[in-house]
PDB file of C-alpha atoms and ligand atoms in Angstrom:
ATOM      1  CA  MET S1156      68.772  22.355 -53.669  1.00  0.00           C
ATOM      2  CA  ARG S1157      71.601  24.546 -52.449  1.00  0.00           C
ATOM      3  CA  LEU S1158      73.501  24.901 -55.734  1.00  0.00           C
ATOM      4  CA  ALA S1159      70.628  25.128 -58.227  1.00  0.00           C
ATOM      5  CA  GLY S1160      71.848  26.739 -61.456  1.00  0.00           C
ATOM      6  CA  LYS S1161      75.453  27.001 -60.217  1.00  0.00           C
ATOM      7  CA  THR S1162      78.533  25.856 -62.086  1.00  0.00           C
ATOM      8  CA  ALA S1163      81.644  24.368 -60.506  1.00  0.00           C
ATOM      9  CA  LEU S1164      85.134  23.184 -61.343  1.00  0.00           C
ATOM     10  CA  ILE S1165      86.705  20.491 -59.158  1.00  0.00           C
ATOM     11  CA  THR S1166      90.325  19.489 -59.730  1.00  0.00           C
ATOM     12  CA  GLY S1167      90.957  15.855 -58.831  1.00  0.00           C
ATOM     13  CA  GLY S1168      87.246  15.143 -59.255  1.00  0.00           C
ATOM     14  CA  ASN S1169      87.742  11.520 -60.278  1.00  0.00           C
ATOM     15  CA  SER S1170      88.669  10.112 -56.845  1.00  0.00           C
ATOM     16  CA  GLY S1171      88.238  10.419 -53.096  1.00  0.00           C
ATOM     17  CA  ILE S1172      87.204  13.800 -51.691  1.00  0.00           C
ATOM     18  CA  GLY S1173      86.913  15.476 -55.114  1.00  0.00           C
ATOM     19  CA  LEU S1174      84.635  12.735 -56.445  1.00  0.00           C
ATOM     20  CA  ALA S1175      82.444  12.805 -53.311  1.00  0.00           C
ATOM     21  CA  THR S1176      82.168  16.579 -53.687  1.00  0.00           C
ATOM     22  CA  ALA S1177      81.260  16.334 -57.374  1.00  0.00           C
ATOM     23  CA  ARG S1178      78.529  13.815 -56.488  1.00  0.00           C
ATOM     24  CA  LEU S1179      77.134  16.080 -53.769  1.00  0.00           C
ATOM     25  CA  PHE S1180      77.296  19.212 -55.951  1.00  0.00           C
ATOM     26  CA  VAL S1181      75.365  17.458 -58.743  1.00  0.00           C
ATOM     27  CA  ALA S1182      72.763  16.253 -56.226  1.00  0.00           C
ATOM     28  CA  GLU S1183      72.425  19.878 -55.093  1.00  0.00           C
ATOM     29  CA  GLY S1184      71.698  21.089 -58.626  1.00  0.00           C
ATOM     30  CA  ALA S1185      75.117  22.167 -59.923  1.00  0.00           C
ATOM     31  CA  ARG S1186      76.777  21.486 -63.246  1.00  0.00           C
ATOM     32  CA  VAL S1187      80.312  20.327 -62.535  1.00  0.00           C
ATOM     33  CA  ALA S1188      83.551  20.054 -64.500  1.00  0.00           C
ATOM     34  CA  ILE S1189      85.989  17.552 -63.021  1.00  0.00           C
ATOM     35  CA  THR S1190      89.666  17.233 -63.871  1.00  0.00           C
ATOM     36  CA  GLY S1191      92.394  14.686 -63.238  1.00  0.00           C
ATOM     37  CA  ARG S1192      95.170  12.899 -65.115  1.00  0.00           C
ATOM     38  CA  ASN S1193      93.585   9.459 -65.335  1.00  0.00           C
ATOM     39  CA  GLN S1194      91.259   9.297 -68.326  1.00  0.00           C
ATOM     40  CA  ALA S1195      89.672   5.964 -67.341  1.00  0.00           C
ATOM     41  CA  THR S1196      88.623   7.047 -63.838  1.00  0.00           C
ATOM     42  CA  LEU S1197      87.482  10.426 -65.179  1.00  0.00           C
ATOM     43  CA  GLU S1198      85.244   8.725 -67.725  1.00  0.00           C
ATOM     44  CA  ALA S1199      83.911   6.316 -65.101  1.00  0.00           C
ATOM     45  CA  ALA S1200      83.129   9.232 -62.781  1.00  0.00           C
ATOM     46  CA  ALA S1201      81.373  11.191 -65.531  1.00  0.00           C
ATOM     47  CA  LYS S1202      79.308   8.129 -66.472  1.00  0.00           C
ATOM     48  CA  ALA S1203      78.317   7.508 -62.853  1.00  0.00           C
ATOM     49  CA  LEU S1204      77.469  11.161 -62.132  1.00  0.00           C
ATOM     50  CA  GLY S1205      75.372  11.788 -65.241  1.00  0.00           C
ATOM     51  CA  PRO S1206      74.853  14.501 -67.860  1.00  0.00           C
ATOM     52  CA  ASN S1207      75.597  17.478 -65.612  1.00  0.00           C
ATOM     53  CA  VAL S1208      79.254  16.478 -65.360  1.00  0.00           C
ATOM     54  CA  LEU S1209      82.023  17.306 -67.816  1.00  0.00           C
ATOM     55  CA  ALA S1210      85.246  15.303 -67.399  1.00  0.00           C
ATOM     56  CA  ILE S1211      88.472  16.911 -68.610  1.00  0.00           C
ATOM     57  CA  VAL S1212      91.901  15.296 -68.630  1.00  0.00           C
ATOM     58  CA  ALA S1213      94.300  17.958 -67.327  1.00  0.00           C
ATOM     59  CA  ASP S1214      97.478  17.708 -65.293  1.00  0.00           C
ATOM     60  CA  ALA S1215      97.215  20.441 -62.662  1.00  0.00           C
ATOM     61  CA  THR S1216     100.987  20.988 -62.767  1.00  0.00           C
ATOM     62  CA  ASP S1217     100.741  21.950 -66.456  1.00  0.00           C
ATOM     63  CA  VAL S1218      99.714  25.625 -66.501  1.00  0.00           C
ATOM     64  CA  GLU S1219      98.640  25.627 -70.136  1.00  0.00           C
ATOM     65  CA  ALA S1220      96.549  22.464 -69.700  1.00  0.00           C
ATOM     66  CA  THR S1221      94.952  24.017 -66.625  1.00  0.00           C
ATOM     67  CA  GLU S1222      94.064  27.199 -68.507  1.00  0.00           C
ATOM     68  CA  GLN S1223      92.566  25.131 -71.308  1.00  0.00           C
ATOM     69  CA  ALA S1224      90.560  22.998 -68.858  1.00  0.00           C
ATOM     70  CA  VAL S1225      89.053  26.045 -67.163  1.00  0.00           C
ATOM     71  CA  ALA S1226      88.258  27.618 -70.535  1.00  0.00           C
ATOM     72  CA  GLN S1227      86.608  24.370 -71.681  1.00  0.00           C
ATOM     73  CA  ALA S1228      84.477  24.245 -68.518  1.00  0.00           C
ATOM     74  CA  ALA S1229      83.434  27.884 -68.970  1.00  0.00           C
ATOM     75  CA  GLU S1230      82.641  27.326 -72.643  1.00  0.00           C
ATOM     76  CA  LYS S1231      80.348  24.419 -71.749  1.00  0.00           C
ATOM     77  CA  PHE S1232      78.702  25.866 -68.636  1.00  0.00           C
ATOM     78  CA  GLY S1233      79.202  29.642 -68.794  1.00  0.00           C
ATOM     79  CA  LYS S1234      80.826  31.647 -65.985  1.00  0.00           C
ATOM     80  CA  LEU S1235      81.888  29.569 -62.983  1.00  0.00           C
ATOM     81  CA  ASP S1236      80.442  30.050 -59.481  1.00  0.00           C
ATOM     82  CA  ILE S1237      82.635  27.594 -57.587  1.00  0.00           C
ATOM     83  CA  VAL S1238      86.201  26.286 -57.821  1.00  0.00           C
ATOM     84  CA  PHE S1239      87.386  23.489 -55.554  1.00  0.00           C
ATOM     85  CA  ALA S1240      91.185  23.271 -55.938  1.00  0.00           C
ATOM     86  CA  ASN S1241      91.399  19.799 -54.507  1.00  0.00           C
ATOM     87  CA  ALA S1242      93.934  17.819 -56.556  1.00  0.00           C
ATOM     88  CA  GLY S1243      96.860  16.737 -54.423  1.00  0.00           C
ATOM     89  CA  ILE S1244      99.356  13.983 -53.757  1.00  0.00           C
ATOM     90  CA  ALA S1245     100.908  12.526 -50.649  1.00  0.00           C
ATOM     91  CA  GLY S1246     104.670  12.172 -50.578  1.00  0.00           C
ATOM     92  CA  ASN S1247     107.272  10.940 -48.182  1.00  0.00           C
ATOM     93  CA  THR S1248     110.232  13.333 -47.869  1.00  0.00           C
ATOM     94  CA  PRO S1249     112.158  12.400 -44.713  1.00  0.00           C
ATOM     95  CA  ILE S1250     115.344  14.242 -43.783  1.00  0.00           C
ATOM     96  CA  GLY S1251     118.302  12.141 -44.914  1.00  0.00           C
ATOM     97  CA  SER S1252     116.945  10.353 -47.982  1.00  0.00           C
ATOM     98  CA  THR S1253     114.941  12.858 -49.983  1.00  0.00           C
ATOM     99  CA  LYS S1254     115.810  13.770 -53.542  1.00  0.00           C
ATOM    100  CA  LEU S1255     115.095  17.258 -54.871  1.00  0.00           C
ATOM    101  CA  ALA S1256     112.691  15.905 -57.503  1.00  0.00           C
ATOM    102  CA  ALA S1257     110.502  14.189 -54.885  1.00  0.00           C
ATOM    103  CA  PHE S1258     110.329  17.321 -52.737  1.00  0.00           C
ATOM    104  CA  GLU S1259     109.577  19.581 -55.695  1.00  0.00           C
ATOM    105  CA  SER S1260     106.920  17.240 -57.069  1.00  0.00           C
ATOM    106  CA  VAL S1261     104.872  17.603 -53.879  1.00  0.00           C
ATOM    107  CA  ILE S1262     105.263  21.398 -53.797  1.00  0.00           C
ATOM    108  CA  ARG S1263     104.495  21.687 -57.495  1.00  0.00           C
ATOM    109  CA  THR S1264     101.301  19.631 -57.273  1.00  0.00           C
ATOM    110  CA  ASN S1265      99.938  20.719 -53.900  1.00  0.00           C
ATOM    111  CA  LEU S1266     100.968  24.377 -53.844  1.00  0.00           C
ATOM    112  CA  THR S1267     102.136  25.808 -57.176  1.00  0.00           C
ATOM    113  CA  ALA S1268      99.349  24.099 -59.142  1.00  0.00           C
ATOM    114  CA  VAL S1269      96.744  25.446 -56.712  1.00  0.00           C
ATOM    115  CA  PHE S1270      97.909  29.004 -57.379  1.00  0.00           C
ATOM    116  CA  PHE S1271      97.816  28.501 -61.143  1.00  0.00           C
ATOM    117  CA  THR S1272      94.403  26.815 -60.985  1.00  0.00           C
ATOM    118  CA  VAL S1273      93.014  29.878 -59.234  1.00  0.00           C
ATOM    119  CA  GLN S1274      94.836  32.249 -61.589  1.00  0.00           C
ATOM    120  CA  ALA S1275      93.433  30.384 -64.605  1.00  0.00           C
ATOM    121  CA  ALA S1276      89.923  30.381 -63.146  1.00  0.00           C
ATOM    122  CA  VAL S1277      89.628  34.012 -62.053  1.00  0.00           C
ATOM    123  CA  PRO S1278      88.835  35.490 -65.515  1.00  0.00           C
ATOM    124  CA  HIS S1279      86.047  32.900 -65.880  1.00  0.00           C
ATOM    125  CA  LEU S1280      84.514  33.453 -62.429  1.00  0.00           C
ATOM    126  CA  ARG S1281      81.302  35.281 -61.754  1.00  0.00           C
ATOM    127  CA  ASP S1282      81.606  38.095 -59.212  1.00  0.00           C
ATOM    128  CA  GLY S1283      80.649  36.680 -55.820  1.00  0.00           C
ATOM    129  CA  ALA S1284      82.072  33.244 -56.668  1.00  0.00           C
ATOM    130  CA  SER S1285      83.467  30.868 -54.049  1.00  0.00           C
ATOM    131  CA  ILE S1286      86.910  29.276 -54.186  1.00  0.00           C
ATOM    132  CA  ILE S1287      87.761  26.462 -51.796  1.00  0.00           C
ATOM    133  CA  LEU S1288      91.311  25.142 -51.427  1.00  0.00           C
ATOM    134  CA  ASN S1289      92.065  21.736 -49.929  1.00  0.00           C
ATOM    135  CA  GLY S1290      94.495  21.981 -47.010  1.00  0.00           C
ATOM    136  CA  SER S1291      95.385  19.353 -44.401  1.00  0.00           C
ATOM    137  CA  VAL S1292      95.859  18.810 -40.679  1.00  0.00           C
ATOM    138  CA  ILE S1293      99.443  17.918 -41.567  1.00  0.00           C
ATOM    139  CA  SER S1294     100.158  21.635 -42.053  1.00  0.00           C
ATOM    140  CA  VAL S1295     100.133  21.940 -38.257  1.00  0.00           C
ATOM    141  CA  LEU S1296     100.745  18.458 -36.784  1.00  0.00           C
ATOM    142  CA  GLY S1297     104.445  17.938 -37.529  1.00  0.00           C
ATOM    143  CA  ASN S1298     104.101  14.356 -38.790  1.00  0.00           C
ATOM    144  CA  PRO S1299     107.571  12.897 -39.392  1.00  0.00           C
ATOM    145  CA  GLY S1300     108.440  12.336 -43.059  1.00  0.00           C
ATOM    146  CA  TYR S1301     106.019  14.956 -44.330  1.00  0.00           C
ATOM    147  CA  ALA S1302     108.160  18.100 -44.663  1.00  0.00           C
ATOM    148  CA  ALA S1303     107.214  18.868 -48.268  1.00  0.00           C
ATOM    149  CA  TYR S1304     103.553  17.915 -47.829  1.00  0.00           C
ATOM    150  CA  ALA S1305     103.214  19.944 -44.603  1.00  0.00           C
ATOM    151  CA  ALA S1306     104.925  22.936 -46.229  1.00  0.00           C
ATOM    152  CA  SER S1307     102.688  22.682 -49.295  1.00  0.00           C
ATOM    153  CA  LYS S1308      99.509  22.647 -47.216  1.00  0.00           C
ATOM    154  CA  ALA S1309     100.695  25.430 -44.878  1.00  0.00           C
ATOM    155  CA  GLY S1310     101.457  27.345 -48.076  1.00  0.00           C
ATOM    156  CA  VAL S1311      97.934  26.724 -49.334  1.00  0.00           C
ATOM    157  CA  ARG S1312      96.531  28.095 -46.103  1.00  0.00           C
ATOM    158  CA  ALA S1313      98.761  31.193 -46.254  1.00  0.00           C
ATOM    159  CA  MET S1314      98.005  31.710 -49.924  1.00  0.00           C
ATOM    160  CA  ALA S1315      94.249  31.642 -49.263  1.00  0.00           C
ATOM    161  CA  ARG S1316      94.604  34.723 -47.063  1.00  0.00           C
ATOM    162  CA  VAL S1317      96.366  36.597 -49.870  1.00  0.00           C
ATOM    163  CA  MET S1318      93.860  35.440 -52.481  1.00  0.00           C
ATOM    164  CA  ALA S1319      90.989  36.509 -50.234  1.00  0.00           C
ATOM    165  CA  SER S1320      92.502  40.001 -50.074  1.00  0.00           C
ATOM    166  CA  GLU S1321      93.089  40.219 -53.796  1.00  0.00           C
ATOM    167  CA  LEU S1322      89.667  38.883 -54.811  1.00  0.00           C
ATOM    168  CA  SER S1323      87.477  40.588 -52.197  1.00  0.00           C
ATOM    169  CA  PRO S1324      86.886  43.609 -54.467  1.00  0.00           C
ATOM    170  CA  ARG S1325      84.939  41.255 -56.767  1.00  0.00           C
ATOM    171  CA  GLY S1326      83.143  39.645 -53.837  1.00  0.00           C
ATOM    172  CA  ILE S1327      84.956  36.382 -54.493  1.00  0.00           C
ATOM    173  CA  ARG S1328      85.457  34.324 -51.326  1.00  0.00           C
ATOM    174  CA  VAL S1329      88.493  32.087 -50.789  1.00  0.00           C
ATOM    175  CA  ASN S1330      88.474  29.562 -47.962  1.00  0.00           C
ATOM    176  CA  VAL S1331      90.289  26.378 -46.992  1.00  0.00           C
ATOM    177  CA  VAL S1332      88.854  23.022 -45.983  1.00  0.00           C
ATOM    178  CA  SER S1333      91.440  21.012 -44.045  1.00  0.00           C
ATOM    179  CA  PRO S1334      90.664  17.312 -43.669  1.00  0.00           C
ATOM    180  CA  GLY S1335      92.153  15.024 -41.094  1.00  0.00           C
ATOM    181  CA  GLY S1336      92.705  11.345 -41.920  1.00  0.00           C
ATOM    182  CA  THR S1337      89.968  10.491 -44.420  1.00  0.00           C
ATOM    183  CA  SER S1338      89.366   7.142 -46.136  1.00  0.00           C
ATOM    184  CA  THR S1339      90.355   7.666 -49.783  1.00  0.00           C
ATOM    185  CA  PRO S1340      92.755   6.093 -52.295  1.00  0.00           C
ATOM    186  CA  ILE S1341      95.465   8.600 -51.260  1.00  0.00           C
ATOM    187  CA  TRP S1342      96.418   6.064 -48.565  1.00  0.00           C
ATOM    188  CA  ASN S1343      96.822   3.173 -51.035  1.00  0.00           C
ATOM    189  CA  ARG S1344     100.572   3.455 -51.196  1.00  0.00           C
ATOM    190  CA  THR S1345     100.993   3.585 -47.400  1.00  0.00           C
ATOM    191  CA  ALA S1346      98.447   0.797 -46.880  1.00  0.00           C
ATOM    192  CA  PRO S1347      98.286  -1.362 -50.030  1.00  0.00           C
ATOM    193  CA  THR S1348      95.973  -4.146 -48.739  1.00  0.00           C
ATOM    194  CA  PRO S1349      92.539  -4.056 -47.032  1.00  0.00           C
ATOM    195  CA  ASP S1350      94.130  -5.396 -43.812  1.00  0.00           C
ATOM    196  CA  ALA S1351      96.795  -2.693 -43.934  1.00  0.00           C
ATOM    197  CA  VAL S1352      94.075  -0.048 -44.380  1.00  0.00           C
ATOM    198  CA  VAL S1353      92.221  -1.303 -41.294  1.00  0.00           C
ATOM    199  CA  ALA S1354      95.450  -1.323 -39.251  1.00  0.00           C
ATOM    200  CA  LEU S1355      96.457   2.159 -40.439  1.00  0.00           C
ATOM    201  CA  GLU S1356      93.051   3.678 -39.727  1.00  0.00           C
ATOM    202  CA  LYS S1357      92.984   2.027 -36.292  1.00  0.00           C
ATOM    203  CA  ARG S1358      96.428   3.428 -35.441  1.00  0.00           C
ATOM    204  CA  ILE S1359      95.713   6.974 -36.633  1.00  0.00           C
ATOM    205  CA  SER S1360      92.262   6.949 -34.996  1.00  0.00           C
ATOM    206  CA  GLN S1361      94.057   6.746 -31.647  1.00  0.00           C
ATOM    207  CA  THR S1362      95.193  10.344 -32.261  1.00  0.00           C
ATOM    208  CA  ILE S1363      91.730  11.664 -33.131  1.00  0.00           C
ATOM    209  CA  PRO S1364      89.407  12.765 -30.296  1.00  0.00           C
ATOM    210  CA  LEU S1365      86.327  11.420 -32.117  1.00  0.00           C
ATOM    211  CA  GLY S1366      88.261   8.160 -32.479  1.00  0.00           C
ATOM    212  CA  ARG S1367      87.747   7.439 -36.166  1.00  0.00           C
ATOM    213  CA  PHE S1368      88.848   8.207 -39.689  1.00  0.00           C
ATOM    214  CA  GLY S1369      86.708  10.655 -41.652  1.00  0.00           C
ATOM    215  CA  LYS S1370      84.636   9.949 -44.752  1.00  0.00           C
ATOM    216  CA  ALA S1371      85.128  11.805 -48.027  1.00  0.00           C
ATOM    217  CA  GLU S1372      81.420  12.731 -47.867  1.00  0.00           C
ATOM    218  CA  GLU S1373      82.001  14.590 -44.584  1.00  0.00           C
ATOM    219  CA  VAL S1374      84.615  16.794 -46.230  1.00  0.00           C
ATOM    220  CA  ALA S1375      82.324  17.239 -49.250  1.00  0.00           C
ATOM    221  CA  LYS S1376      79.527  18.565 -47.015  1.00  0.00           C
ATOM    222  CA  THR S1377      81.868  21.213 -45.620  1.00  0.00           C
ATOM    223  CA  VAL S1378      82.960  22.175 -49.132  1.00  0.00           C
ATOM    224  CA  LEU S1379      79.270  22.473 -50.055  1.00  0.00           C
ATOM    225  CA  PHE S1380      78.730  24.802 -47.105  1.00  0.00           C
ATOM    226  CA  LEU S1381      81.685  27.010 -48.091  1.00  0.00           C
ATOM    227  CA  ALA S1382      80.557  26.981 -51.728  1.00  0.00           C
ATOM    228  CA  SER S1383      76.977  27.917 -50.911  1.00  0.00           C
ATOM    229  CA  ASP S1384      75.341  31.219 -49.989  1.00  0.00           C
ATOM    230  CA  ASP S1385      75.136  29.896 -46.391  1.00  0.00           C
ATOM    231  CA  ALA S1386      78.815  30.911 -46.121  1.00  0.00           C
ATOM    232  CA  SER S1387      78.269  34.335 -47.743  1.00  0.00           C
ATOM    233  CA  ASN S1388      80.266  36.239 -45.093  1.00  0.00           C
ATOM    234  CA  ILE S1389      83.057  33.688 -44.559  1.00  0.00           C
ATOM    235  CA  GLN S1390      86.274  34.935 -46.143  1.00  0.00           C
ATOM    236  CA  GLY S1391      89.884  33.736 -45.788  1.00  0.00           C
ATOM    237  CA  ALA S1392      88.934  31.092 -43.206  1.00  0.00           C
ATOM    238  CA  GLU S1393      90.056  27.517 -42.645  1.00  0.00           C
ATOM    239  CA  ILE S1394      87.646  24.819 -41.496  1.00  0.00           C
ATOM    240  CA  PHE S1395      89.145  21.607 -40.126  1.00  0.00           C
ATOM    241  CA  VAL S1396      87.165  18.416 -40.736  1.00  0.00           C
ATOM    242  CA  ASP S1397      89.311  16.268 -38.499  1.00  0.00           C
ATOM    243  CA  GLY S1398      87.379  14.901 -35.522  1.00  0.00           C
ATOM    244  CA  GLY S1399      89.224  17.320 -33.245  1.00  0.00           C
ATOM    245  CA  ALA S1400      92.758  16.173 -34.157  1.00  0.00           C
ATOM    246  CA  THR S1401      94.110  19.727 -34.353  1.00  0.00           C
ATOM    247  CA  ALA S1402      91.792  21.490 -31.873  1.00  0.00           C
ATOM    248  CA  SER S1403      92.000  19.138 -28.915  1.00  0.00           C
ATOM    249  CA  PRO S1404      94.653  16.464 -29.491  1.00  0.00           C
ATOM    250  CA  ALA S1405      94.841  15.675 -25.753  1.00  0.00           C
ATOM    251  CA  GLY S1406      91.280  14.342 -25.997  1.00  0.00           C
ATOM    252  CA  ALA S1407      92.362  11.537 -28.319  1.00  0.00           C
ATOM    253  CA  PRO S1408      91.902   7.883 -27.266  1.00  0.00           C
ATOM    254  CA  ALA S1409      95.710   7.533 -27.000  1.00  0.00           C
ATOM    255  CA  PHE S1410      95.575   9.784 -23.906  1.00  0.00           C
ATOM    256  CA  ARG S1411      92.593   8.159 -22.184  1.00  0.00           C
ATOM    257  CA  GLY S1412      93.114   6.107 -19.042  1.00  0.00           C
TER     258      GLY S1412
HETATM  259  P1  NDP R1725      92.847  10.740 -53.904  1.00  0.00           P
HETATM  260  O1  NDP R1725      94.167  10.132 -54.185  1.00  0.00           O
HETATM  261  O2  NDP R1725      91.637   9.872 -53.840  1.00  0.00           O
HETATM  262  O3  NDP R1725      92.555  11.920 -54.938  1.00  0.00           O
HETATM  263  C1  NDP R1725      93.542  12.790 -55.392  1.00  0.00           C
HETATM  264  C2  NDP R1725      93.002  13.441 -56.646  1.00  0.00           C
HETATM  265  O4  NDP R1725      93.938  14.398 -57.126  1.00  0.00           O
HETATM  266  C3  NDP R1725      92.765  12.440 -57.757  1.00  0.00           C
HETATM  267  O5  NDP R1725      91.552  12.739 -58.385  1.00  0.00           O
HETATM  268  C4  NDP R1725      93.934  12.683 -58.711  1.00  0.00           C
HETATM  269  O6  NDP R1725      93.550  12.370 -60.022  1.00  0.00           O
HETATM  270  C5  NDP R1725      94.141  14.179 -58.503  1.00  0.00           C
HETATM  271  N1  NDP R1725      95.492  14.609 -58.871  1.00  0.00           N
HETATM  272  C6  NDP R1725      96.661  14.327 -58.274  1.00  0.00           C
HETATM  273  N2  NDP R1725      97.674  14.901 -58.925  1.00  0.00           N
HETATM  274  C7  NDP R1725      97.119  15.568 -59.966  1.00  0.00           C
HETATM  275  C8  NDP R1725      97.644  16.353 -61.027  1.00  0.00           C
HETATM  276  N3  NDP R1725      98.951  16.578 -61.154  1.00  0.00           N
HETATM  277  N4  NDP R1725      96.775  16.888 -61.908  1.00  0.00           N
HETATM  278  C9  NDP R1725      95.449  16.661 -61.804  1.00  0.00           C
HETATM  279  N5  NDP R1725      94.895  15.930 -60.839  1.00  0.00           N
HETATM  280  C10 NDP R1725      95.725  15.384 -59.932  1.00  0.00           C
HETATM  281  O7  NDP R1725      93.038  11.502 -52.532  1.00  0.00           O
HETATM  282  P2  NDP R1725      92.086  12.443 -51.639  1.00  0.00           P
HETATM  283  O8  NDP R1725      90.729  12.525 -52.177  1.00  0.00           O
HETATM  284  O9  NDP R1725      92.277  12.001 -50.252  1.00  0.00           O
HETATM  285  O10 NDP R1725      92.851  13.822 -51.817  1.00  0.00           O
HETATM  286  C11 NDP R1725      92.217  15.033 -52.205  1.00  0.00           C
HETATM  287  C12 NDP R1725      92.884  16.187 -51.488  1.00  0.00           C
HETATM  288  O11 NDP R1725      92.633  16.042 -50.082  1.00  0.00           O
HETATM  289  C13 NDP R1725      94.390  16.279 -51.636  1.00  0.00           C
HETATM  290  O12 NDP R1725      94.772  17.621 -51.849  1.00  0.00           O
HETATM  291  C14 NDP R1725      94.922  15.779 -50.301  1.00  0.00           C
HETATM  292  O13 NDP R1725      96.165  16.314 -49.983  1.00  0.00           O
HETATM  293  C15 NDP R1725      93.814  16.283 -49.362  1.00  0.00           C
HETATM  294  N6  NDP R1725      93.790  15.623 -48.071  1.00  0.00           N
HETATM  295  C16 NDP R1725      93.449  14.297 -47.960  1.00  0.00           C
HETATM  296  C17 NDP R1725      93.431  13.683 -46.721  1.00  0.00           C
HETATM  297  C18 NDP R1725      93.091  12.233 -46.543  1.00  0.00           C
HETATM  298  O14 NDP R1725      93.325  11.669 -45.455  1.00  0.00           O
HETATM  299  N7  NDP R1725      92.504  11.586 -47.529  1.00  0.00           N
HETATM  300  C19 NDP R1725      93.770  14.432 -45.493  1.00  0.00           C
HETATM  301  C20 NDP R1725      94.098  15.814 -45.717  1.00  0.00           C
HETATM  302  C21 NDP R1725      94.098  16.375 -46.965  1.00  0.00           C
HETATM  303  P3  NDP R1725      94.572  11.658 -61.093  1.00  0.00           P
HETATM  304  O15 NDP R1725      95.263  10.569 -60.352  1.00  0.00           O
HETATM  305  O16 NDP R1725      93.676  11.215 -62.189  1.00  0.00           O
HETATM  306  O17 NDP R1725      95.495  12.730 -61.519  1.00  0.00           O
END
């Protein structure tokens, strides 16, 4: 077991990538606190994952609630070894029809809340802890309609470099996992029916060299690697889990003869 005796906090641990990571961490021996806003899905996740999981309702955009959630996790488990700042939202902010509130909501959730999650966690972290931030391929791909989301994730990536500098004296590592298109409920609004999901994944897969959407479990395995001692000398890095979408886009099926 790669996380035996370790303690972790995962924001957005009641769905998608965060939930898959919580499941994997528990299987690897960790005790895990998960947060989210939705009490019902948090409770369902805690029930499914068993006694080594603590579910805490906390809106990541509420600094005080975040500080309380981290304190509650530390009170239950002791000092934390791992933080996965994963909670995030999608958001369409095209030029021409975007209201300030919509733009700011994406930045507040995906960028500002990540900073304050880390700030709240740092006093409760063991020296040598590992922090993983969830980025996105959209920080570099230029997808139309995603200005706020792309900026938030590029900000996360930039912020990780600064955090790595500030926290290196305590041996705390800060890295980014950046998923490409991954099957999770985040796509529910874009593709509200099973048929729409299939069509969406088929279309986006044309832009991915490996020709398919990712699974939440594939991102979780990379988070596990970054969280574990196997990544003990990896600091301030970004790992894309995207089937080659950012590294070799010209290899995508859309470009094949
Ligand atoms: P989901 O929608 O399945 O999960 C998002 C999670 O974030 C939920 O647990 C949600 O819980 C939580 N969350 C959202 N807003 C808040 C908030 N204000 N406070 C607390 N929790 C919050 O999507 P994914 O698993 O796909 O997304 C996880 C991360 O992965 C996000 O940061 C996303 O940007 C990133 N990502 C996803 C990709 C994909 O294709 N799936 C691609 C690239 C990056 P609740 O609703 O209970 O608040």
